[in-house]
Coordinates of C-alpha atoms in Angstrom, one line a residue:
M8 CA 23.7 -4.4 -21.8
E9 CA 24.2 -1.2 -19.4
I10 CA 21.7 0.7 -17.1
T11 CA 21.7 4.4 -18.3
E12 CA 19.1 6.0 -16.2
V13 CA 17.2 4.9 -13.1
R14 CA 14.2 7.3 -12.1
V15 CA 12.3 6.7 -8.8
T16 CA 9.2 8.2 -7.6
L17 CA 8.3 8.0 -3.9
R18 CA 5.3 6.7 -2.4
D19 CA 4.1 6.8 1.0
E20 CA 2.8 3.5 1.4
D21 CA 2.7 0.9 4.2
K22 CA 5.2 -1.9 2.1
L23 CA 5.1 0.0 -1.5
K24 CA 8.1 2.6 -1.0
A25 CA 8.7 3.7 -4.3
F26 CA 8.3 2.9 -8.2
A27 CA 11.2 2.9 -10.6
N28 CA 12.1 2.9 -14.3
V29 CA 15.0 1.3 -15.6
T30 CA 16.7 2.4 -19.0
F31 CA 19.2 0.0 -20.7
D32 CA 21.9 1.4 -23.2
D33 CA 19.6 4.7 -23.8
A34 CA 17.4 2.5 -25.9
F35 CA 14.9 0.5 -23.9
V36 CA 13.0 1.0 -20.6
I37 CA 11.4 -1.1 -18.3
R38 CA 8.8 0.8 -16.2
G39 CA 6.6 -0.3 -13.0
L40 CA 9.4 -1.8 -10.9
K41 CA 8.6 -1.5 -7.3
I42 CA 10.5 -1.2 -4.1
I43 CA 9.3 -3.0 -1.4
S44 CA 9.6 -2.8 2.3
G45 CA 9.8 -6.8 3.4
A46 CA 10.5 -8.8 6.4
K47 CA 14.3 -8.8 5.5
G48 CA 15.0 -4.9 4.4
F49 CA 13.9 -3.6 0.8
F50 CA 13.6 -5.5 -2.4
V51 CA 12.6 -4.8 -6.2
S52 CA 9.9 -6.6 -7.8
M53 CA 9.6 -6.7 -11.4
P54 CA 6.7 -5.3 -13.5
S55 CA 3.6 -7.9 -13.2
R56 CA 0.2 -8.5 -14.2
R57 CA -2.6 -10.2 -12.3
R58 CA -3.7 -13.3 -14.0
P59 CA -7.4 -14.7 -14.1
D60 CA -6.6 -16.9 -11.4
G61 CA -5.1 -14.2 -9.1
S62 CA -1.6 -15.0 -9.3
H63 CA 1.0 -12.7 -10.7
Q64 CA 3.2 -12.7 -13.6
D65 CA 6.2 -11.0 -14.4
I66 CA 5.8 -8.5 -17.4
A67 CA 9.8 -8.5 -17.8
H68 CA 12.5 -10.0 -15.4
P69 CA 16.1 -10.8 -15.6
I70 CA 17.3 -14.1 -17.0
N71 CA 20.1 -14.8 -14.5
S72 CA 20.6 -13.6 -11.0
E73 CA 23.7 -11.6 -11.9
M74 CA 21.6 -8.9 -13.8
R75 CA 18.9 -9.1 -11.1
R76 CA 21.7 -8.6 -8.5
I77 CA 22.6 -5.4 -11.0
I78 CA 19.2 -4.1 -11.4
E79 CA 18.1 -4.6 -7.6
Q80 CA 21.5 -2.5 -6.4
R81 CA 21.1 0.1 -8.9
V82 CA 17.5 0.5 -8.3
L83 CA 18.2 0.5 -4.4
D84 CA 20.9 2.8 -4.9
A85 CA 18.7 5.2 -6.7
Y86 CA 15.9 4.9 -4.2
Q87 CA 18.4 5.7 -1.0
E88 CA 19.4 8.7 -3.3
K89 CA 15.9 10.1 -3.6
V90 CA 14.9 9.4 -0.1
K91 CA 18.1 11.5 1.2
N92 CA 17.5 14.3 -1.1
S93 CA 13.7 14.3 -0.6
S94 CA 14.8 14.6 3.6
E95 CA 17.0 17.5 2.7
Q96 CA 14.6 19.6 1.1
D97 CA 12.0 19.1 3.4
F98 CA 14.7 19.8 5.8
S99 CA 15.7 23.1 4.0
H100 CA 12.0 24.2 3.6
H101 CA 11.2 23.8 7.3
G102 CA 12.5 26.3 10.0
S103 CA 14.2 28.3 7.4
D104 CA 14.3 32.2 8.7
D105 CA 14.3 33.2 4.8
D106 CA 10.8 32.5 4.9
V107 CA 9.9 35.0 7.4

């Protein structure tokens, strides 16, 4: 199974930094992954729903640690790229003499 697309939507919240959608083999998408800023850095949280007892249950998740590592790496790489491009766009829109 190959990850063919990762889409990231940035958020400006304390711990929640972005949402991500991951497409596999151009045929199956998992939406609602979260990029969280934790005590040890960024990590990816799988989509989940709240159960009646208040706990959370993953809607979809990798079965083995290797697939979890692959998904997390691809999502975090896409997040860093989106942040970089967003920062470059912000910089290019501020202070340009062309706007005067």
